[in-house]
PDB file of C-alpha atoms and ligand atoms in Angstrom:
ATOM      1  CA  MET H   1      60.441  44.259  33.387  1.00  0.00           C
ATOM      2  CA  ARG H   2      56.957  45.492  34.298  1.00  0.00           C
ATOM      3  CA  ASN H   3      54.597  43.070  32.530  1.00  0.00           C
ATOM      4  CA  PHE H   4      55.225  39.811  30.672  1.00  0.00           C
ATOM      5  CA  THR H   5      52.704  38.925  27.995  1.00  0.00           C
ATOM      6  CA  SER H   6      54.821  38.031  24.938  1.00  0.00           C
ATOM      7  CA  VAL H   7      58.331  37.511  23.589  1.00  0.00           C
ATOM      8  CA  ASN H   8      58.474  41.283  23.023  1.00  0.00           C
ATOM      9  CA  ASP H   9      58.821  41.784  26.795  1.00  0.00           C
ATOM     10  CA  ILE H  10      62.113  39.823  26.695  1.00  0.00           C
ATOM     11  CA  SER H  11      64.358  42.232  24.865  1.00  0.00           C
ATOM     12  CA  ASP H  12      67.395  39.994  24.359  1.00  0.00           C
ATOM     13  CA  LEU H  13      66.679  36.262  23.946  1.00  0.00           C
ATOM     14  CA  LYS H  14      70.338  35.267  24.339  1.00  0.00           C
ATOM     15  CA  LYS H  15      70.523  37.106  27.673  1.00  0.00           C
ATOM     16  CA  ALA H  16      67.259  35.516  28.816  1.00  0.00           C
ATOM     17  CA  LEU H  17      68.586  32.071  27.915  1.00  0.00           C
ATOM     18  CA  ASP H  18      71.836  32.759  29.799  1.00  0.00           C
ATOM     19  CA  GLU H  19      69.737  33.707  32.820  1.00  0.00           C
ATOM     20  CA  ALA H  20      67.666  30.545  32.421  1.00  0.00           C
ATOM     21  CA  PHE H  21      70.776  28.341  32.428  1.00  0.00           C
ATOM     22  CA  GLU H  22      72.206  30.256  35.393  1.00  0.00           C
ATOM     23  CA  ILE H  23      68.984  29.627  37.332  1.00  0.00           C
ATOM     24  CA  LYS H  24      68.849  26.000  36.205  1.00  0.00           C
ATOM     25  CA  ALA H  25      72.345  25.513  37.675  1.00  0.00           C
ATOM     26  CA  ASP H  26      71.250  27.078  40.984  1.00  0.00           C
ATOM     27  CA  ARG H  27      67.521  27.710  41.185  1.00  0.00           C
ATOM     28  CA  TYR H  28      67.779  29.253  44.672  1.00  0.00           C
ATOM     29  CA  LYS H  29      70.473  31.790  43.725  1.00  0.00           C
ATOM     30  CA  TYR H  30      67.981  34.663  44.040  1.00  0.00           C
ATOM     31  CA  CYS H  31      66.061  33.277  47.035  1.00  0.00           C
ATOM     32  CA  GLU H  32      66.177  36.653  48.871  1.00  0.00           C
ATOM     33  CA  LEU H  33      64.789  38.693  45.972  1.00  0.00           C
ATOM     34  CA  GLY H  34      61.133  37.951  46.720  1.00  0.00           C
ATOM     35  CA  LYS H  35      61.259  38.239  50.514  1.00  0.00           C
ATOM     36  CA  ASN H  36      58.021  39.819  51.822  1.00  0.00           C
ATOM     37  CA  LYS H  37      56.630  39.979  48.287  1.00  0.00           C
ATOM     38  CA  THR H  38      53.409  38.201  47.383  1.00  0.00           C
ATOM     39  CA  LEU H  39      52.473  36.612  44.074  1.00  0.00           C
ATOM     40  CA  MET H  40      48.770  36.203  43.337  1.00  0.00           C
ATOM     41  CA  MET H  41      47.949  33.599  40.697  1.00  0.00           C
ATOM     42  CA  VAL H  42      44.468  34.028  39.209  1.00  0.00           C
ATOM     43  CA  PHE H  43      43.015  31.146  37.205  1.00  0.00           C
ATOM     44  CA  PHE H  44      39.961  31.522  35.008  1.00  0.00           C
ATOM     45  CA  ASN H  45      40.861  28.109  33.503  1.00  0.00           C
ATOM     46  CA  SER H  46      42.264  24.797  34.720  1.00  0.00           C
ATOM     47  CA  SER H  47      45.968  24.054  35.013  1.00  0.00           C
ATOM     48  CA  LEU H  48      48.463  21.489  36.265  1.00  0.00           C
ATOM     49  CA  ARG H  49      51.898  22.590  34.984  1.00  0.00           C
ATOM     50  CA  THR H  50      51.418  26.351  35.072  1.00  0.00           C
ATOM     51  CA  ARG H  51      50.020  26.312  38.592  1.00  0.00           C
ATOM     52  CA  LEU H  52      52.751  24.093  40.030  1.00  0.00           C
ATOM     53  CA  SER H  53      55.741  25.440  38.104  1.00  0.00           C
ATOM     54  CA  THR H  54      54.890  29.099  38.687  1.00  0.00           C
ATOM     55  CA  GLN H  55      54.265  28.505  42.378  1.00  0.00           C
ATOM     56  CA  LYS H  56      57.588  26.662  42.607  1.00  0.00           C
ATOM     57  CA  ALA H  57      59.319  29.524  40.781  1.00  0.00           C
ATOM     58  CA  ALA H  58      57.899  32.028  43.273  1.00  0.00           C
ATOM     59  CA  LEU H  59      59.069  29.842  46.180  1.00  0.00           C
ATOM     60  CA  ASN H  60      62.558  29.642  44.581  1.00  0.00           C
ATOM     61  CA  LEU H  61      62.658  33.436  44.806  1.00  0.00           C
ATOM     62  CA  GLY H  62      61.412  33.552  48.401  1.00  0.00           C
ATOM     63  CA  MET H  63      57.938  34.914  47.562  1.00  0.00           C
ATOM     64  CA  ASN H  64      54.631  34.219  49.269  1.00  0.00           C
ATOM     65  CA  VAL H  65      51.931  32.818  46.981  1.00  0.00           C
ATOM     66  CA  ILE H  66      48.131  33.173  46.902  1.00  0.00           C
ATOM     67  CA  VAL H  67      46.122  31.165  44.352  1.00  0.00           C
ATOM     68  CA  LEU H  68      42.596  32.109  43.288  1.00  0.00           C
ATOM     69  CA  ASP H  69      40.474  29.801  41.142  1.00  0.00           C
ATOM     70  CA  ILE H  70      37.778  32.099  39.842  1.00  0.00           C
ATOM     71  CA  ASN H  71      35.457  29.166  39.080  1.00  0.00           C
ATOM     72  CA  GLN H  72      35.861  27.477  42.463  1.00  0.00           C
ATOM     73  CA  GLY H  73      34.601  29.485  45.397  1.00  0.00           C
ATOM     74  CA  ALA H  74      35.023  33.054  44.087  1.00  0.00           C
ATOM     75  CA  TRP H  75      32.070  35.210  43.082  1.00  0.00           C
ATOM     76  CA  LYS H  76      31.158  34.803  39.438  1.00  0.00           C
ATOM     77  CA  LEU H  77      32.588  37.823  37.632  1.00  0.00           C
ATOM     78  CA  GLU H  78      30.887  40.075  35.129  1.00  0.00           C
ATOM     79  CA  THR H  79      33.485  41.157  32.562  1.00  0.00           C
ATOM     80  CA  GLU H  80      31.454  43.461  30.283  1.00  0.00           C
ATOM     81  CA  ARG H  81      31.143  47.158  31.166  1.00  0.00           C
ATOM     82  CA  GLY H  82      27.652  48.654  30.934  1.00  0.00           C
ATOM     83  CA  VAL H  83      25.813  45.411  31.701  1.00  0.00           C
ATOM     84  CA  ILE H  84      22.789  45.617  34.062  1.00  0.00           C
ATOM     85  CA  MET H  85      23.945  43.088  36.621  1.00  0.00           C
ATOM     86  CA  ASP H  86      20.644  41.349  37.314  1.00  0.00           C
ATOM     87  CA  GLY H  87      21.921  37.885  36.313  1.00  0.00           C
ATOM     88  CA  ASP H  88      24.061  35.223  37.995  1.00  0.00           C
ATOM     89  CA  LYS H  89      27.237  37.335  38.302  1.00  0.00           C
ATOM     90  CA  PRO H  90      27.319  39.287  41.587  1.00  0.00           C
ATOM     91  CA  GLU H  91      30.729  40.979  41.189  1.00  0.00           C
ATOM     92  CA  HIS H  92      32.238  43.075  38.422  1.00  0.00           C
ATOM     93  CA  ILE H  93      35.805  42.438  37.307  1.00  0.00           C
ATOM     94  CA  LEU H  94      36.463  46.199  37.506  1.00  0.00           C
ATOM     95  CA  GLU H  95      36.129  46.076  41.321  1.00  0.00           C
ATOM     96  CA  ALA H  96      37.579  42.581  41.703  1.00  0.00           C
ATOM     97  CA  ILE H  97      40.865  43.377  39.920  1.00  0.00           C
ATOM     98  CA  PRO H  98      41.969  46.371  42.074  1.00  0.00           C
ATOM     99  CA  VAL H  99      40.904  44.451  45.189  1.00  0.00           C
ATOM    100  CA  MET H 100      43.155  41.563  44.147  1.00  0.00           C
ATOM    101  CA  GLY H 101      45.936  44.047  43.430  1.00  0.00           C
ATOM    102  CA  SER H 102      45.665  45.419  46.965  1.00  0.00           C
ATOM    103  CA  TYR H 103      46.668  42.031  48.427  1.00  0.00           C
ATOM    104  CA  CYS H 104      49.795  41.321  46.393  1.00  0.00           C
ATOM    105  CA  ASP H 105      52.855  42.691  44.603  1.00  0.00           C
ATOM    106  CA  VAL H 106      52.695  40.702  41.356  1.00  0.00           C
ATOM    107  CA  ILE H 107      49.750  39.068  39.539  1.00  0.00           C
ATOM    108  CA  GLY H 108      49.759  36.082  37.169  1.00  0.00           C
ATOM    109  CA  VAL H 109      46.617  35.571  35.091  1.00  0.00           C
ATOM    110  CA  ARG H 110      45.334  32.577  33.125  1.00  0.00           C
ATOM    111  CA  SER H 111      42.413  33.475  30.883  1.00  0.00           C
ATOM    112  CA  PHE H 112      41.872  31.482  27.686  1.00  0.00           C
ATOM    113  CA  ALA H 113      40.121  32.568  24.506  1.00  0.00           C
ATOM    114  CA  ARG H 114      36.390  32.142  24.949  1.00  0.00           C
ATOM    115  CA  PHE H 115      35.569  31.860  21.223  1.00  0.00           C
ATOM    116  CA  GLU H 116      32.537  34.122  21.794  1.00  0.00           C
ATOM    117  CA  ASN H 117      34.002  37.244  20.206  1.00  0.00           C
ATOM    118  CA  LYS H 118      37.231  37.104  18.157  1.00  0.00           C
ATOM    119  CA  ASP H 119      37.995  40.785  18.740  1.00  0.00           C
ATOM    120  CA  ASP H 120      37.687  40.385  22.518  1.00  0.00           C
ATOM    121  CA  ASP H 121      39.969  37.346  22.401  1.00  0.00           C
ATOM    122  CA  TYR H 122      42.573  38.903  20.106  1.00  0.00           C
ATOM    123  CA  ASN H 123      42.487  42.214  22.014  1.00  0.00           C
ATOM    124  CA  GLU H 124      43.216  40.266  25.222  1.00  0.00           C
ATOM    125  CA  VAL H 125      40.375  42.035  27.036  1.00  0.00           C
ATOM    126  CA  ILE H 126      40.731  40.153  30.353  1.00  0.00           C
ATOM    127  CA  LEU H 127      44.538  40.265  30.579  1.00  0.00           C
ATOM    128  CA  ASN H 128      44.612  43.938  29.630  1.00  0.00           C
ATOM    129  CA  GLN H 129      42.029  44.796  32.279  1.00  0.00           C
ATOM    130  CA  PHE H 130      44.373  43.287  34.880  1.00  0.00           C
ATOM    131  CA  ILE H 131      47.250  45.357  33.478  1.00  0.00           C
ATOM    132  CA  LYS H 132      45.122  48.517  33.506  1.00  0.00           C
ATOM    133  CA  TYR H 133      43.294  48.202  36.832  1.00  0.00           C
ATOM    134  CA  SER H 134      45.393  46.070  39.215  1.00  0.00           C
ATOM    135  CA  GLY H 135      48.167  48.623  39.828  1.00  0.00           C
ATOM    136  CA  ARG H 136      50.596  45.664  39.822  1.00  0.00           C
ATOM    137  CA  PRO H 137      52.967  44.036  37.346  1.00  0.00           C
ATOM    138  CA  VAL H 138      51.030  41.344  35.482  1.00  0.00           C
ATOM    139  CA  PHE H 139      52.276  38.278  33.661  1.00  0.00           C
ATOM    140  CA  SER H 140      50.441  35.849  31.422  1.00  0.00           C
ATOM    141  CA  MET H 141      49.978  32.288  32.591  1.00  0.00           C
ATOM    142  CA  GLU H 142      48.327  31.667  29.170  1.00  0.00           C
ATOM    143  CA  ALA H 143      45.997  34.286  27.792  1.00  0.00           C
ATOM    144  CA  ALA H 144      43.681  34.283  24.790  1.00  0.00           C
ATOM    145  CA  THR H 145      46.370  34.627  22.135  1.00  0.00           C
ATOM    146  CA  ARG H 146      49.679  33.620  23.709  1.00  0.00           C
ATOM    147  CA  HIS H 147      51.312  31.291  26.261  1.00  0.00           C
ATOM    148  CA  PRO H 148      54.728  32.926  26.669  1.00  0.00           C
ATOM    149  CA  LEU H 149      55.899  31.024  29.778  1.00  0.00           C
ATOM    150  CA  GLN H 150      55.362  27.794  27.818  1.00  0.00           C
ATOM    151  CA  SER H 151      57.128  29.103  24.720  1.00  0.00           C
ATOM    152  CA  PHE H 152      60.088  30.302  26.773  1.00  0.00           C
ATOM    153  CA  ALA H 153      60.356  26.820  28.335  1.00  0.00           C
ATOM    154  CA  ASP H 154      60.104  25.312  24.827  1.00  0.00           C
ATOM    155  CA  LEU H 155      62.949  27.541  23.647  1.00  0.00           C
ATOM    156  CA  ILE H 156      65.123  26.564  26.629  1.00  0.00           C
ATOM    157  CA  THR H 157      64.429  22.882  25.846  1.00  0.00           C
ATOM    158  CA  ILE H 158      65.357  23.240  22.173  1.00  0.00           C
ATOM    159  CA  GLU H 159      68.553  25.131  23.071  1.00  0.00           C
ATOM    160  CA  GLU H 160      69.496  22.293  25.451  1.00  0.00           C
ATOM    161  CA  HIS H 161      68.999  19.605  22.792  1.00  0.00           C
ATOM    162  CA  LYS H 162      69.920  21.179  19.459  1.00  0.00           C
ATOM    163  CA  THR H 163      73.079  19.979  17.700  1.00  0.00           C
ATOM    164  CA  LYS H 164      73.290  22.754  15.104  1.00  0.00           C
ATOM    165  CA  PRO H 165      72.935  26.541  15.415  1.00  0.00           C
ATOM    166  CA  ARG H 166      69.771  26.736  13.311  1.00  0.00           C
ATOM    167  CA  PRO H 167      67.754  23.507  13.724  1.00  0.00           C
ATOM    168  CA  LYS H 168      64.699  22.729  11.614  1.00  0.00           C
ATOM    169  CA  VAL H 169      61.651  23.059  13.885  1.00  0.00           C
ATOM    170  CA  VAL H 170      58.232  21.932  12.655  1.00  0.00           C
ATOM    171  CA  LEU H 171      55.000  23.006  14.330  1.00  0.00           C
ATOM    172  CA  THR H 172      52.308  20.549  13.299  1.00  0.00           C
ATOM    173  CA  TRP H 173      48.553  20.724  13.806  1.00  0.00           C
ATOM    174  CA  ALA H 174      47.146  17.433  15.145  1.00  0.00           C
ATOM    175  CA  PRO H 175      43.544  16.326  15.716  1.00  0.00           C
ATOM    176  CA  HIS H 176      41.555  16.865  18.904  1.00  0.00           C
ATOM    177  CA  PRO H 177      37.846  16.358  19.660  1.00  0.00           C
ATOM    178  CA  LYS H 178      37.319  19.832  21.130  1.00  0.00           C
ATOM    179  CA  ALA H 179      37.957  23.395  19.989  1.00  0.00           C
ATOM    180  CA  LEU H 180      41.244  24.583  21.498  1.00  0.00           C
ATOM    181  CA  PRO H 181      42.611  28.164  21.438  1.00  0.00           C
ATOM    182  CA  GLN H 182      45.502  29.244  19.212  1.00  0.00           C
ATOM    183  CA  ALA H 183      47.518  30.601  22.148  1.00  0.00           C
ATOM    184  CA  VAL H 184      50.168  27.870  22.233  1.00  0.00           C
ATOM    185  CA  PRO H 185      50.823  27.696  18.458  1.00  0.00           C
ATOM    186  CA  ASN H 186      50.702  31.509  18.120  1.00  0.00           C
ATOM    187  CA  SER H 187      53.170  31.939  20.929  1.00  0.00           C
ATOM    188  CA  PHE H 188      55.429  29.085  19.809  1.00  0.00           C
ATOM    189  CA  ALA H 189      55.568  30.633  16.335  1.00  0.00           C
ATOM    190  CA  GLU H 190      56.412  34.033  17.778  1.00  0.00           C
ATOM    191  CA  TRP H 191      59.291  32.649  19.849  1.00  0.00           C
ATOM    192  CA  MET H 192      60.633  30.390  17.057  1.00  0.00           C
ATOM    193  CA  ASN H 193      60.671  33.357  14.696  1.00  0.00           C
ATOM    194  CA  ALA H 194      62.465  35.445  17.311  1.00  0.00           C
ATOM    195  CA  ALA H 195      65.032  32.658  17.758  1.00  0.00           C
ATOM    196  CA  ASP H 196      65.539  32.614  13.962  1.00  0.00           C
ATOM    197  CA  TYR H 197      65.368  28.825  13.620  1.00  0.00           C
ATOM    198  CA  ASP H 198      64.497  27.127  10.319  1.00  0.00           C
ATOM    199  CA  PHE H 199      60.798  27.133  11.173  1.00  0.00           C
ATOM    200  CA  VAL H 200      57.976  25.372   9.326  1.00  0.00           C
ATOM    201  CA  ILE H 201      54.262  25.232  10.186  1.00  0.00           C
ATOM    202  CA  THR H 202      52.071  22.450   8.820  1.00  0.00           C
ATOM    203  CA  HIS H 203      48.296  22.083   9.106  1.00  0.00           C
ATOM    204  CA  PRO H 204      45.283  21.167   6.975  1.00  0.00           C
ATOM    205  CA  LYS H 205      43.834  23.956   4.833  1.00  0.00           C
ATOM    206  CA  GLY H 206      41.478  26.113   6.885  1.00  0.00           C
ATOM    207  CA  TYR H 207      43.693  26.069   9.990  1.00  0.00           C
ATOM    208  CA  GLU H 208      45.826  29.076   8.998  1.00  0.00           C
ATOM    209  CA  LEU H 209      47.019  31.047  12.027  1.00  0.00           C
ATOM    210  CA  ASP H 210      46.971  34.826  12.337  1.00  0.00           C
ATOM    211  CA  PRO H 211      49.709  36.028   9.899  1.00  0.00           C
ATOM    212  CA  ALA H 212      51.032  38.306  12.654  1.00  0.00           C
ATOM    213  CA  PHE H 213      52.175  35.161  14.479  1.00  0.00           C
ATOM    214  CA  VAL H 214      53.187  33.108  11.436  1.00  0.00           C
ATOM    215  CA  GLY H 215      55.761  35.777  10.591  1.00  0.00           C
ATOM    216  CA  ASN H 216      58.649  34.378   8.561  1.00  0.00           C
ATOM    217  CA  ALA H 217      57.663  30.721   9.000  1.00  0.00           C
ATOM    218  CA  ARG H 218      57.191  28.554   5.908  1.00  0.00           C
ATOM    219  CA  VAL H 219      53.687  27.072   5.748  1.00  0.00           C
ATOM    220  CA  GLU H 220      53.519  23.574   4.209  1.00  0.00           C
ATOM    221  CA  TYR H 221      50.139  21.855   3.859  1.00  0.00           C
ATOM    222  CA  ASP H 222      51.696  18.435   3.211  1.00  0.00           C
ATOM    223  CA  GLN H 223      52.596  17.139   6.679  1.00  0.00           C
ATOM    224  CA  MET H 224      55.000  14.434   5.423  1.00  0.00           C
ATOM    225  CA  LYS H 225      56.875  16.988   3.326  1.00  0.00           C
ATOM    226  CA  ALA H 226      57.055  19.370   6.288  1.00  0.00           C
ATOM    227  CA  PHE H 227      58.537  16.662   8.512  1.00  0.00           C
ATOM    228  CA  GLU H 228      61.393  15.820   6.096  1.00  0.00           C
ATOM    229  CA  GLY H 229      64.712  16.497   7.827  1.00  0.00           C
ATOM    230  CA  ALA H 230      63.092  18.036  10.931  1.00  0.00           C
ATOM    231  CA  ASP H 231      65.203  18.206  14.089  1.00  0.00           C
ATOM    232  CA  PHE H 232      62.270  19.045  16.373  1.00  0.00           C
ATOM    233  CA  VAL H 233      58.564  18.299  15.908  1.00  0.00           C
ATOM    234  CA  TYR H 234      56.157  20.323  18.030  1.00  0.00           C
ATOM    235  CA  ALA H 235      52.588  18.988  17.913  1.00  0.00           C
ATOM    236  CA  LYS H 236      49.522  20.954  18.952  1.00  0.00           C
ATOM    237  CA  ASN H 237      45.880  21.171  18.107  1.00  0.00           C
ATOM    238  CA  TRP H 238      44.166  24.464  17.504  1.00  0.00           C
ATOM    239  CA  ALA H 239      40.725  25.495  16.327  1.00  0.00           C
ATOM    240  CA  ALA H 240      40.247  27.504  13.145  1.00  0.00           C
ATOM    241  CA  TYR H 241      41.276  31.160  13.258  1.00  0.00           C
ATOM    242  CA  ILE H 242      40.148  32.549   9.923  1.00  0.00           C
ATOM    243  CA  GLY H 243      36.811  34.161   9.088  1.00  0.00           C
ATOM    244  CA  GLU H 244      33.497  32.759  10.222  1.00  0.00           C
ATOM    245  CA  ASN H 245      35.147  29.490  11.195  1.00  0.00           C
ATOM    246  CA  TYR H 246      36.862  31.183  14.162  1.00  0.00           C
ATOM    247  CA  GLY H 247      36.833  28.751  17.097  1.00  0.00           C
ATOM    248  CA  LYS H 248      35.486  25.820  15.084  1.00  0.00           C
ATOM    249  CA  VAL H 249      36.759  22.245  14.715  1.00  0.00           C
ATOM    250  CA  LEU H 250      37.047  21.666  10.959  1.00  0.00           C
ATOM    251  CA  SER H 251      38.763  18.274  11.023  1.00  0.00           C
ATOM    252  CA  THR H 252      39.579  15.381  13.332  1.00  0.00           C
ATOM    253  CA  ASP H 253      41.561  13.551  10.642  1.00  0.00           C
ATOM    254  CA  ARG H 254      43.759  11.065  12.466  1.00  0.00           C
ATOM    255  CA  ASP H 255      46.138  10.877   9.507  1.00  0.00           C
ATOM    256  CA  TRP H 256      47.584  14.003  11.158  1.00  0.00           C
ATOM    257  CA  THR H 257      48.216  12.191  14.475  1.00  0.00           C
ATOM    258  CA  VAL H 258      51.991  12.194  14.948  1.00  0.00           C
ATOM    259  CA  SER H 259      53.208   8.599  14.637  1.00  0.00           C
ATOM    260  CA  GLU H 260      56.331   6.646  13.673  1.00  0.00           C
ATOM    261  CA  ARG H 261      55.180   7.035  10.045  1.00  0.00           C
ATOM    262  CA  GLN H 262      55.864  10.796  10.042  1.00  0.00           C
ATOM    263  CA  MET H 263      58.788  10.682  12.493  1.00  0.00           C
ATOM    264  CA  ALA H 264      60.605   8.237  10.137  1.00  0.00           C
ATOM    265  CA  VAL H 265      61.242  10.994   7.569  1.00  0.00           C
ATOM    266  CA  THR H 266      62.713  13.427  10.129  1.00  0.00           C
ATOM    267  CA  ASN H 267      66.343  13.849  11.138  1.00  0.00           C
ATOM    268  CA  ASN H 268      65.667  11.559  14.149  1.00  0.00           C
ATOM    269  CA  ALA H 269      63.650  14.496  15.492  1.00  0.00           C
ATOM    270  CA  TYR H 270      62.791  15.171  19.078  1.00  0.00           C
ATOM    271  CA  PHE H 271      59.055  15.201  19.805  1.00  0.00           C
ATOM    272  CA  MET H 272      57.590  18.089  21.796  1.00  0.00           C
ATOM    273  CA  HIS H 273      54.145  18.986  23.170  1.00  0.00           C
ATOM    274  CA  CYS H 274      53.168  21.439  25.909  1.00  0.00           C
ATOM    275  CA  LEU H 275      50.877  18.907  27.694  1.00  0.00           C
ATOM    276  CA  PRO H 276      48.225  17.928  28.594  1.00  0.00           C
ATOM    277  CA  VAL H 277      48.098  15.703  25.531  1.00  0.00           C
ATOM    278  CA  ARG H 278      45.450  13.315  24.246  1.00  0.00           C
ATOM    279  CA  ARG H 279      47.343  10.170  23.323  1.00  0.00           C
ATOM    280  CA  ASN H 280      46.499   8.565  19.993  1.00  0.00           C
ATOM    281  CA  MET H 281      44.728  11.745  18.901  1.00  0.00           C
ATOM    282  CA  ILE H 282      47.698  14.165  18.943  1.00  0.00           C
ATOM    283  CA  VAL H 283      50.506  11.595  19.178  1.00  0.00           C
ATOM    284  CA  THR H 284      50.811   7.830  19.380  1.00  0.00           C
ATOM    285  CA  ASP H 285      51.919   6.061  22.552  1.00  0.00           C
ATOM    286  CA  ASP H 286      55.115   4.916  20.785  1.00  0.00           C
ATOM    287  CA  VAL H 287      56.235   8.428  19.873  1.00  0.00           C
ATOM    288  CA  ILE H 288      55.454  10.106  23.186  1.00  0.00           C
ATOM    289  CA  GLU H 289      57.133   7.254  25.089  1.00  0.00           C
ATOM    290  CA  SER H 290      60.192   7.153  22.805  1.00  0.00           C
ATOM    291  CA  GLU H 291      63.685   8.258  23.825  1.00  0.00           C
ATOM    292  CA  ARG H 292      63.264  11.272  21.525  1.00  0.00           C
ATOM    293  CA  SER H 293      60.242  12.598  23.429  1.00  0.00           C
ATOM    294  CA  LEU H 294      60.975  15.823  25.319  1.00  0.00           C
ATOM    295  CA  VAL H 295      57.566  16.357  26.893  1.00  0.00           C
ATOM    296  CA  ILE H 296      58.788  15.860  30.477  1.00  0.00           C
ATOM    297  CA  PRO H 297      61.985  18.006  30.259  1.00  0.00           C
ATOM    298  CA  GLU H 298      59.876  20.641  28.503  1.00  0.00           C
ATOM    299  CA  ALA H 299      57.375  20.689  31.377  1.00  0.00           C
ATOM    300  CA  ALA H 300      60.238  20.746  33.905  1.00  0.00           C
ATOM    301  CA  ASN H 301      61.651  23.825  32.181  1.00  0.00           C
ATOM    302  CA  ARG H 302      58.422  25.672  33.002  1.00  0.00           C
ATOM    303  CA  GLU H 303      59.874  26.190  36.486  1.00  0.00           C
ATOM    304  CA  ILE H 304      62.951  27.781  34.920  1.00  0.00           C
ATOM    305  CA  SER H 305      61.095  30.092  32.521  1.00  0.00           C
ATOM    306  CA  ALA H 306      58.789  31.228  35.336  1.00  0.00           C
ATOM    307  CA  THR H 307      61.734  31.836  37.685  1.00  0.00           C
ATOM    308  CA  VAL H 308      63.462  34.053  35.087  1.00  0.00           C
ATOM    309  CA  VAL H 309      60.279  36.029  34.435  1.00  0.00           C
ATOM    310  CA  LEU H 310      59.413  36.506  38.114  1.00  0.00           C
ATOM    311  CA  LYS H 311      63.024  37.443  38.893  1.00  0.00           C
ATOM    312  CA  ARG H 312      62.931  40.144  36.225  1.00  0.00           C
ATOM    313  CA  ILE H 313      59.589  41.462  37.470  1.00  0.00           C
ATOM    314  CA  LEU H 314      60.869  41.548  41.071  1.00  0.00           C
ATOM    315  CA  GLU H 315      63.991  43.403  39.938  1.00  0.00           C
ATOM    316  CA  GLY H 316      61.707  45.991  38.311  1.00  0.00           C
ATOM    317  CA  LEU H 317      59.588  46.640  41.424  1.00  0.00           C
ATOM    318  CA  GLU H 318      59.953  50.103  42.861  1.00  0.00           C
TER     319      GLU H 318
HETATM  320  N1   CP V   1      51.264  23.410  29.346  1.00  0.00           N
HETATM  321  C1   CP V   1      50.461  23.974  30.268  1.00  0.00           C
HETATM  322  O1   CP V   1      50.290  25.195  30.332  1.00  0.00           O
HETATM  323  O2   CP V   1      49.907  23.068  31.123  1.00  0.00           O
HETATM  324  P1   CP V   1      48.719  23.385  32.119  1.00  0.00           P
HETATM  325  O3   CP V   1      47.510  23.755  31.279  1.00  0.00           O
HETATM  326  O4   CP V   1      48.490  22.111  32.887  1.00  0.00           O
HETATM  327  O5   CP V   1      49.100  24.526  33.013  1.00  0.00           O
END
């Protein structure tokens, strides 16, 4: 594998899951693979899980790791070509990227949607510049439209806990005070469709996701109806995608907060969220602390998904 930006880079999900469980059984099995190879992790946005789990994955494989927080100590980067650079950004990303590439063998990038220009976000302008100009394999540590390392960990977690071949999985919008990108729900939808689960998305009207990500999912605007018989409930907030409302918060209706009220109509569903989560906005204390909450195993599986992805990239190095 050269780059990893979506489920499409994992050709065979079953094989990827087999690899994940192999690595989970012995996470140091490939500890020689990354010897004398360096991973550079570039963060344009904050992180707890992605930073720690990806670094741990690289260490599992014997790699060296360099972490760069663009907003803490690096030069502010201009990202637009053609700009007269007489403002507060002393370095252009078109020089910075190949320089970064010269110090490492693999690059991970976290760059969220900025909600300034929908086309720039949905064309993944920052991530694609790294792919084009770094000269290195690049993987997404959450980009503008997708968070594939998270979705892969979510898939591993569902496979570990499901009790039927095709569980009912419900992705539900939940309220949040700030505008959040669609990367996690887009990506989750893409992976759930690829896994061919019985997949339902529920959200208030106006929060429709890009149809390219919704795929074969059923969309149900009545949250209680959507939750009926669910085996897994995956909560997430996202800002509006459609039309002029792109990037806007249209509702903070706490009737959508996942609570025992909705969970009562499920098939004793497991609760999932990628974290960080705002308690009593997205989910009540009772639900996230219940025995059916998978938020910690899900986060732990981030190490496994990252180890599989880095292993495959290392195997593809010339
Ligand atoms: N779920 C996730 O990506 O967490 P972080 O933002 O803390 O990395």
